[in-house]
């Protein structure tokens, strides 16, 4: 029984690390623009489908190393262009945050139907990033889980370094803290908005590549990720990156143990129950600030 709990713990830790990677991207966009991206889950599916095309369709040499080298720049360009073409024109409106939610919802529906037309409705599977297991006697850990955990944490650390040590990172923090003050000192808000949208697309797309190995890629599979990312963002505190990290690992563990004890059909119920209970006591979330 104890060994089974260890396996569940490792699964929750692995999934939580990927959720953290993806939720931080959603938190970043909301923290900077105060607008919610409803197409975030479809961007997750885009990462999975890009990996499937490169591995199963083209048979790219170099495996997942080449997949990340090719897919991540494509995801960044896609996110940047999407923001410039669809989101940026709405920013001149007084109610642009609501308009962004509506248009990204439409974009999500368009992308999901596009996936179904191009790839079909059947789910796609991807090979593991690495084969084999680490046998520790009664505990067996797959190398795939270890690699996913390491890559997810590395992505989070790289994001933190960019945010704290680069000009674009400092500009993002300035706009998130005081948009009007950032404008006064000459920080180009439009460029910052586009950059955050592009970075968040890379982060959720990378999560799609990582989780596609453990699960499957499907046209509508991104909605589950969107819901979980939203729960993590609200649970951690809207716009709080640190809170999003804590919330992702907590909910990753909750998902693993609830799925083990009661079945996966109860996972979303448990996530929302914890979210509602937390917000009832602390409406600003774990690490949010009182408005």
mmCIF file of C-alpha atoms in Angstrom:
data_model
loop_
_atom_site.group_PDB
_atom_site.id
_atom_site.type_symbol
_atom_site.label_atom_id
_atom_site.label_comp_id
_atom_site.label_asym_id
_atom_site.label_seq_id
_atom_site.Cartn_x
_atom_site.Cartn_y
_atom_site.Cartn_z
ATOM 1 C CA UNK A 1 0.000 0.000 0.000
ATOM 2 C CA UNK A 2 2.808 2.405 0.896
ATOM 3 C CA UNK A 3 4.522 1.782 -2.440
ATOM 4 C CA UNK A 4 1.287 2.522 -4.277
ATOM 5 C CA UNK A 5 1.069 5.852 -2.478
ATOM 6 C CA UNK A 6 4.640 6.614 -3.515
ATOM 7 C CA UNK A 7 3.693 5.958 -7.153
ATOM 8 C CA UNK A 8 0.669 8.254 -6.805
ATOM 9 C CA UNK A 9 2.841 10.934 -5.193
ATOM 10 C CA UNK A 10 5.346 10.780 -8.056
ATOM 11 C CA UNK A 11 2.526 11.014 -10.602
ATOM 12 C CA UNK A 12 1.094 14.043 -8.810
ATOM 13 C CA UNK A 13 4.508 15.684 -8.612
ATOM 14 C CA UNK A 14 5.125 15.116 -12.329
ATOM 15 C CA UNK A 15 1.727 16.374 -13.433
ATOM 16 C CA UNK A 16 1.926 19.269 -10.982
ATOM 17 C CA UNK A 17 5.221 20.413 -12.480
ATOM 18 C CA UNK A 18 3.711 20.516 -15.977
ATOM 19 C CA UNK A 19 0.564 22.245 -14.675
ATOM 20 C CA UNK A 20 2.820 24.809 -12.998
ATOM 21 C CA UNK A 21 4.622 25.460 -16.285
ATOM 22 C CA UNK A 22 1.332 26.008 -18.095
ATOM 23 C CA UNK A 23 -0.496 27.894 -15.343
ATOM 24 C CA UNK A 24 2.363 30.368 -14.957
ATOM 25 C CA UNK A 25 1.881 31.325 -18.610
ATOM 26 C CA UNK A 26 -1.827 31.967 -18.105
ATOM 27 C CA UNK A 27 -1.110 33.900 -14.908
ATOM 28 C CA UNK A 28 1.471 35.977 -16.757
ATOM 29 C CA UNK A 29 -1.009 37.075 -19.424
ATOM 30 C CA UNK A 30 -3.693 37.887 -16.878
ATOM 31 C CA UNK A 31 -1.248 39.689 -14.589
ATOM 32 C CA UNK A 32 -0.054 41.954 -17.415
ATOM 33 C CA UNK A 33 -3.221 42.533 -19.429
ATOM 34 C CA UNK A 34 -6.024 41.651 -16.952
ATOM 35 C CA UNK A 35 -7.602 39.710 -19.835
ATOM 36 C CA UNK A 36 -8.330 35.985 -19.851
ATOM 37 C CA UNK A 37 -7.246 33.880 -22.834
ATOM 38 C CA UNK A 38 -9.925 31.267 -23.537
ATOM 39 C CA UNK A 39 -7.838 29.773 -26.357
ATOM 40 C CA UNK A 40 -5.142 28.686 -23.906
ATOM 41 C CA UNK A 41 -6.275 25.059 -23.948
ATOM 42 C CA UNK A 42 -6.256 25.014 -27.756
ATOM 43 C CA UNK A 43 -2.654 26.246 -27.676
ATOM 44 C CA UNK A 44 -1.901 23.234 -25.458
ATOM 45 C CA UNK A 45 -3.370 20.957 -28.131
ATOM 46 C CA UNK A 46 -1.319 22.776 -30.764
ATOM 47 C CA UNK A 47 1.870 21.772 -28.955
ATOM 48 C CA UNK A 48 0.752 18.156 -28.847
ATOM 49 C CA UNK A 49 -0.207 18.083 -32.530
ATOM 50 C CA UNK A 50 3.065 19.735 -33.554
ATOM 51 C CA UNK A 51 4.948 16.993 -31.699
ATOM 52 C CA UNK A 52 2.801 14.304 -33.330
ATOM 53 C CA UNK A 53 3.347 15.731 -36.828
ATOM 54 C CA UNK A 54 7.102 15.988 -36.319
ATOM 55 C CA UNK A 55 7.481 12.519 -34.792
ATOM 56 C CA UNK A 56 4.814 10.392 -36.458
ATOM 57 C CA UNK A 57 4.141 12.384 -39.621
ATOM 58 C CA UNK A 58 7.581 13.570 -40.703
ATOM 59 C CA UNK A 59 9.689 11.246 -38.579
ATOM 60 C CA UNK A 60 12.074 14.031 -37.641
ATOM 61 C CA UNK A 61 15.624 12.999 -36.806
ATOM 62 C CA UNK A 62 16.744 13.572 -33.247
ATOM 63 C CA UNK A 63 13.495 12.682 -31.490
ATOM 64 C CA UNK A 64 12.150 15.033 -28.843
ATOM 65 C CA UNK A 65 15.263 17.215 -28.875
ATOM 66 C CA UNK A 66 14.471 18.184 -32.458
ATOM 67 C CA UNK A 67 10.776 18.496 -31.591
ATOM 68 C CA UNK A 68 11.499 21.147 -28.966
ATOM 69 C CA UNK A 69 13.994 22.927 -31.226
ATOM 70 C CA UNK A 70 11.396 23.185 -34.002
ATOM 71 C CA UNK A 71 8.133 23.446 -32.057
ATOM 72 C CA UNK A 72 9.009 26.099 -29.451
ATOM 73 C CA UNK A 73 9.978 28.836 -31.969
ATOM 74 C CA UNK A 74 6.864 28.007 -34.015
ATOM 75 C CA UNK A 75 4.701 28.340 -30.904
ATOM 76 C CA UNK A 76 6.314 31.678 -30.045
ATOM 77 C CA UNK A 77 5.698 33.039 -33.537
ATOM 78 C CA UNK A 78 2.124 31.749 -33.474
ATOM 79 C CA UNK A 79 1.432 33.408 -30.120
ATOM 80 C CA UNK A 80 3.005 36.699 -31.175
ATOM 81 C CA UNK A 81 1.150 36.852 -34.499
ATOM 82 C CA UNK A 82 -2.139 35.840 -32.861
ATOM 83 C CA UNK A 83 -1.829 38.652 -30.335
ATOM 84 C CA UNK A 84 -0.987 41.209 -33.022
ATOM 85 C CA UNK A 85 -3.767 40.178 -35.409
ATOM 86 C CA UNK A 86 -6.597 39.312 -33.023
ATOM 87 C CA UNK A 87 -5.996 40.818 -29.575
ATOM 88 C CA UNK A 88 -4.101 44.064 -30.220
ATOM 89 C CA UNK A 89 -6.806 45.685 -32.432
ATOM 90 C CA UNK A 90 -9.261 45.409 -29.515
ATOM 91 C CA UNK A 91 -7.052 47.243 -27.037
ATOM 92 C CA UNK A 92 -8.275 50.684 -28.056
ATOM 93 C CA UNK A 93 -11.775 49.849 -26.792
ATOM 94 C CA UNK A 94 -12.800 50.705 -23.247
ATOM 95 C CA UNK A 95 -14.178 47.203 -22.636
ATOM 96 C CA UNK A 96 -11.378 45.405 -24.425
ATOM 97 C CA UNK A 97 -10.840 42.770 -21.688
ATOM 98 C CA UNK A 98 -14.361 41.398 -22.286
ATOM 99 C CA UNK A 99 -13.852 41.526 -26.051
ATOM 100 C CA UNK A 100 -10.590 39.573 -25.700
ATOM 101 C CA UNK A 101 -12.352 36.816 -23.761
ATOM 102 C CA UNK A 102 -15.049 36.607 -26.443
ATOM 103 C CA UNK A 103 -12.665 36.567 -29.395
ATOM 104 C CA UNK A 104 -10.301 34.037 -27.802
ATOM 105 C CA UNK A 105 -13.297 31.817 -27.083
ATOM 106 C CA UNK A 106 -14.152 32.013 -30.785
ATOM 107 C CA UNK A 107 -10.528 31.282 -31.641
ATOM 108 C CA UNK A 108 -10.592 28.196 -29.404
ATOM 109 C CA UNK A 109 -13.693 26.842 -31.144
ATOM 110 C CA UNK A 110 -12.142 27.527 -34.550
ATOM 111 C CA UNK A 111 -8.858 25.818 -33.635
ATOM 112 C CA UNK A 112 -10.574 22.758 -32.167
ATOM 113 C CA UNK A 113 -12.677 22.295 -35.287
ATOM 114 C CA UNK A 114 -9.589 22.844 -37.431
ATOM 115 C CA UNK A 115 -7.813 20.056 -35.549
ATOM 116 C CA UNK A 116 -10.765 17.743 -36.108
ATOM 117 C CA UNK A 117 -10.867 18.463 -39.851
ATOM 118 C CA UNK A 118 -7.108 18.078 -40.361
ATOM 119 C CA UNK A 119 -6.250 15.301 -37.891
ATOM 120 C CA UNK A 120 -9.593 13.571 -37.437
ATOM 121 C CA UNK A 121 -11.528 12.970 -34.250
ATOM 122 C CA UNK A 122 -9.464 9.987 -33.092
ATOM 123 C CA UNK A 123 -6.904 10.595 -30.371
ATOM 124 C CA UNK A 124 -3.222 10.559 -31.264
ATOM 125 C CA UNK A 125 -0.557 8.908 -29.148
ATOM 126 C CA UNK A 126 3.106 9.822 -28.907
ATOM 127 C CA UNK A 127 6.062 7.643 -27.933
ATOM 128 C CA UNK A 128 7.675 8.228 -24.536
ATOM 129 C CA UNK A 129 10.436 10.783 -24.409
ATOM 130 C CA UNK A 130 12.700 8.074 -22.986
ATOM 131 C CA UNK A 131 12.148 4.360 -22.285
ATOM 132 C CA UNK A 132 12.956 2.390 -19.179
ATOM 133 C CA UNK A 133 12.408 2.562 -15.434
ATOM 134 C CA UNK A 134 14.507 3.269 -12.367
ATOM 135 C CA UNK A 135 14.139 0.212 -10.132
ATOM 136 C CA UNK A 136 14.581 1.062 -6.451
ATOM 137 C CA UNK A 137 13.359 -2.243 -5.112
ATOM 138 C CA UNK A 138 9.709 -1.816 -4.176
ATOM 139 C CA UNK A 139 9.617 1.586 -5.876
ATOM 140 C CA UNK A 140 9.756 1.803 -9.665
ATOM 141 C CA UNK A 141 9.998 5.242 -11.293
ATOM 142 C CA UNK A 142 9.809 5.636 -15.057
ATOM 143 C CA UNK A 143 12.562 7.618 -16.665
ATOM 144 C CA UNK A 144 9.836 9.431 -18.605
ATOM 145 C CA UNK A 145 8.407 10.925 -15.399
ATOM 146 C CA UNK A 146 11.867 12.013 -14.271
ATOM 147 C CA UNK A 147 12.592 13.720 -17.593
ATOM 148 C CA UNK A 148 9.188 15.434 -17.657
ATOM 149 C CA UNK A 149 9.726 16.720 -14.115
ATOM 150 C CA UNK A 150 13.232 17.989 -14.912
ATOM 151 C CA UNK A 151 12.144 19.688 -18.153
ATOM 152 C CA UNK A 152 9.121 21.335 -16.514
ATOM 153 C CA UNK A 153 11.113 22.673 -13.579
ATOM 154 C CA UNK A 154 13.849 23.826 -15.972
ATOM 155 C CA UNK A 155 11.243 25.699 -18.014
ATOM 156 C CA UNK A 156 9.915 27.410 -14.889
ATOM 157 C CA UNK A 157 13.425 28.379 -13.778
ATOM 158 C CA UNK A 158 14.237 29.691 -17.265
ATOM 159 C CA UNK A 159 11.055 31.773 -17.201
ATOM 160 C CA UNK A 160 11.961 33.149 -13.780
ATOM 161 C CA UNK A 161 15.449 34.055 -15.017
ATOM 162 C CA UNK A 162 14.010 35.849 -18.054
ATOM 163 C CA UNK A 163 11.573 37.740 -15.842
ATOM 164 C CA UNK A 164 14.277 38.876 -13.406
ATOM 165 C CA UNK A 165 17.357 39.355 -15.593
ATOM 166 C CA UNK A 166 16.335 40.592 -19.042
ATOM 167 C CA UNK A 167 15.000 43.910 -20.329
ATOM 168 C CA UNK A 168 11.795 42.347 -21.607
ATOM 169 C CA UNK A 169 11.316 40.577 -18.279
ATOM 170 C CA UNK A 170 11.722 43.794 -16.301
ATOM 171 C CA UNK A 171 9.369 45.548 -18.713
ATOM 172 C CA UNK A 172 6.777 42.811 -18.169
ATOM 173 C CA UNK A 173 7.040 43.216 -14.407
ATOM 174 C CA UNK A 174 6.744 47.000 -14.687
ATOM 175 C CA UNK A 175 3.595 46.816 -16.823
ATOM 176 C CA UNK A 176 2.052 44.231 -14.492
ATOM 177 C CA UNK A 177 2.722 46.377 -11.404
ATOM 178 C CA UNK A 178 1.798 49.796 -12.803
ATOM 179 C CA UNK A 179 0.641 50.022 -16.448
ATOM 180 C CA UNK A 180 0.273 53.799 -16.417
ATOM 181 C CA UNK A 181 3.642 54.327 -14.767
ATOM 182 C CA UNK A 182 5.264 51.996 -17.309
ATOM 183 C CA UNK A 183 3.726 54.053 -20.130
ATOM 184 C CA UNK A 184 5.002 57.299 -18.649
ATOM 185 C CA UNK A 185 8.609 56.053 -18.501
ATOM 186 C CA UNK A 186 8.460 54.929 -22.124
ATOM 187 C CA UNK A 187 7.918 51.168 -21.871
ATOM 188 C CA UNK A 188 6.077 50.026 -25.037
ATOM 189 C CA UNK A 189 3.028 48.316 -23.583
ATOM 190 C CA UNK A 190 1.878 46.892 -26.911
ATOM 191 C CA UNK A 191 5.203 45.126 -27.371
ATOM 192 C CA UNK A 192 5.081 43.810 -23.809
ATOM 193 C CA UNK A 193 1.550 42.467 -24.290
ATOM 194 C CA UNK A 194 2.619 40.647 -27.464
ATOM 195 C CA UNK A 195 5.720 39.249 -25.764
ATOM 196 C CA UNK A 196 3.761 37.893 -22.792
ATOM 197 C CA UNK A 197 1.220 36.299 -25.133
ATOM 198 C CA UNK A 198 4.050 34.653 -27.098
ATOM 199 C CA UNK A 199 5.847 33.428 -23.965
ATOM 200 C CA UNK A 200 2.651 31.979 -22.507
ATOM 201 C CA UNK A 201 1.949 30.173 -25.789
ATOM 202 C CA UNK A 202 5.399 28.575 -25.640
ATOM 203 C CA UNK A 203 4.857 27.474 -22.045
ATOM 204 C CA UNK A 204 1.471 25.859 -22.592
ATOM 205 C CA UNK A 205 2.581 24.358 -25.914
ATOM 206 C CA UNK A 206 5.615 22.822 -24.199
ATOM 207 C CA UNK A 207 3.234 21.387 -21.619
ATOM 208 C CA UNK A 208 1.239 19.875 -24.466
ATOM 209 C CA UNK A 209 4.363 18.165 -25.805
ATOM 210 C CA UNK A 210 5.267 16.798 -22.370
ATOM 211 C CA UNK A 211 1.822 15.523 -21.366
ATOM 212 C CA UNK A 212 1.031 14.084 -24.813
ATOM 213 C CA UNK A 213 3.470 11.279 -24.027
ATOM 214 C CA UNK A 214 1.524 10.234 -20.929
ATOM 215 C CA UNK A 215 -1.954 10.813 -22.290
ATOM 216 C CA UNK A 216 -3.269 11.503 -25.782
ATOM 217 C CA UNK A 217 -3.801 14.423 -28.134
ATOM 218 C CA UNK A 218 -7.373 15.111 -29.210
ATOM 219 C CA UNK A 219 -9.181 18.046 -30.863
ATOM 220 C CA UNK A 220 -11.054 18.999 -27.695
ATOM 221 C CA UNK A 221 -8.503 17.844 -25.111
ATOM 222 C CA UNK A 222 -7.410 21.402 -24.404
ATOM 223 C CA UNK A 223 -10.604 22.305 -22.552
ATOM 224 C CA UNK A 224 -9.641 20.125 -19.599
ATOM 225 C CA UNK A 225 -6.277 21.907 -19.451
ATOM 226 C CA UNK A 226 -7.963 25.313 -19.723
ATOM 227 C CA UNK A 227 -10.219 24.507 -16.770
ATOM 228 C CA UNK A 228 -7.319 23.231 -14.663
ATOM 229 C CA UNK A 229 -5.160 26.231 -15.563
ATOM 230 C CA UNK A 230 -7.994 28.588 -14.634
ATOM 231 C CA UNK A 231 -8.551 26.790 -11.314
ATOM 232 C CA UNK A 232 -4.815 27.009 -10.562
ATOM 233 C CA UNK A 233 -4.719 30.696 -11.486
ATOM 234 C CA UNK A 234 -7.717 31.541 -9.279
ATOM 235 C CA UNK A 235 -6.589 29.258 -6.452
ATOM 236 C CA UNK A 236 -3.087 30.735 -6.388
ATOM 237 C CA UNK A 237 -4.307 34.311 -6.727
ATOM 238 C CA UNK A 238 -5.195 36.070 -9.970
ATOM 239 C CA UNK A 239 -1.986 37.459 -11.423
ATOM 240 C CA UNK A 240 0.282 35.921 -8.765
ATOM 241 C CA UNK A 241 2.980 33.783 -10.401
ATOM 242 C CA UNK A 242 4.274 32.485 -7.062
ATOM 243 C CA UNK A 243 0.756 31.570 -6.019
ATOM 244 C CA UNK A 244 0.203 29.802 -9.340
ATOM 245 C CA UNK A 245 3.295 27.651 -8.750
ATOM 246 C CA UNK A 246 2.140 26.611 -5.276
ATOM 247 C CA UNK A 247 -1.406 25.973 -6.498
ATOM 248 C CA UNK A 248 -0.237 23.853 -9.452
ATOM 249 C CA UNK A 249 1.685 21.424 -7.252
ATOM 250 C CA UNK A 250 -1.083 21.285 -4.645
ATOM 251 C CA UNK A 251 -3.744 20.555 -7.248
ATOM 252 C CA UNK A 252 -1.458 18.115 -9.069
ATOM 253 C CA UNK A 253 -1.204 16.100 -5.855
ATOM 254 C CA UNK A 254 -4.925 16.450 -5.214
ATOM 255 C CA UNK A 255 -5.691 15.182 -8.712
ATOM 256 C CA UNK A 256 -3.409 12.168 -8.294
ATOM 257 C CA UNK A 257 -4.765 11.070 -4.925
ATOM 258 C CA UNK A 258 -8.430 11.747 -5.703
ATOM 259 C CA UNK A 259 -8.048 9.788 -8.939
ATOM 260 C CA UNK A 260 -6.427 6.933 -7.029
ATOM 261 C CA UNK A 261 -8.990 6.802 -4.219
ATOM 262 C CA UNK A 262 -12.246 7.629 -6.015
ATOM 263 C CA UNK A 263 -11.589 7.523 -9.771
ATOM 264 C CA UNK A 264 -10.774 10.205 -12.339
ATOM 265 C CA UNK A 265 -14.420 11.227 -12.733
ATOM 266 C CA UNK A 266 -14.212 12.913 -9.307
ATOM 267 C CA UNK A 267 -11.081 14.932 -10.039
ATOM 268 C CA UNK A 268 -12.689 18.100 -11.409
ATOM 269 C CA UNK A 269 -15.333 17.991 -8.662
ATOM 270 C CA UNK A 270 -12.561 17.888 -6.056
ATOM 271 C CA UNK A 271 -10.603 20.688 -7.740
ATOM 272 C CA UNK A 272 -13.603 23.019 -7.792
ATOM 273 C CA UNK A 273 -14.573 22.064 -4.235
ATOM 274 C CA UNK A 274 -11.109 23.026 -2.979
ATOM 275 C CA UNK A 275 -11.177 26.211 -5.070
ATOM 276 C CA UNK A 276 -14.571 27.300 -3.720
ATOM 277 C CA UNK A 277 -13.600 26.476 -0.138
ATOM 278 C CA UNK A 278 -10.377 28.464 -0.477
ATOM 279 C CA UNK A 279 -12.041 31.486 -2.081
ATOM 280 C CA UNK A 280 -14.763 31.467 0.590
ATOM 281 C CA UNK A 281 -12.072 31.927 3.250
ATOM 282 C CA UNK A 282 -9.514 33.855 1.216
ATOM 283 C CA UNK A 283 -11.154 35.482 -1.837
ATOM 284 C CA UNK A 284 -7.834 36.777 -3.213
ATOM 285 C CA UNK A 285 -6.393 33.247 -3.437
ATOM 286 C CA UNK A 286 -3.313 31.776 -1.788
ATOM 287 C CA UNK A 287 -0.842 34.510 -2.694
ATOM 288 C CA UNK A 288 -3.088 37.224 -4.067
ATOM 289 C CA UNK A 289 -3.386 40.679 -2.569
ATOM 290 C CA UNK A 290 -6.503 42.413 -1.352
ATOM 291 C CA UNK A 291 -7.682 44.797 -4.063
#
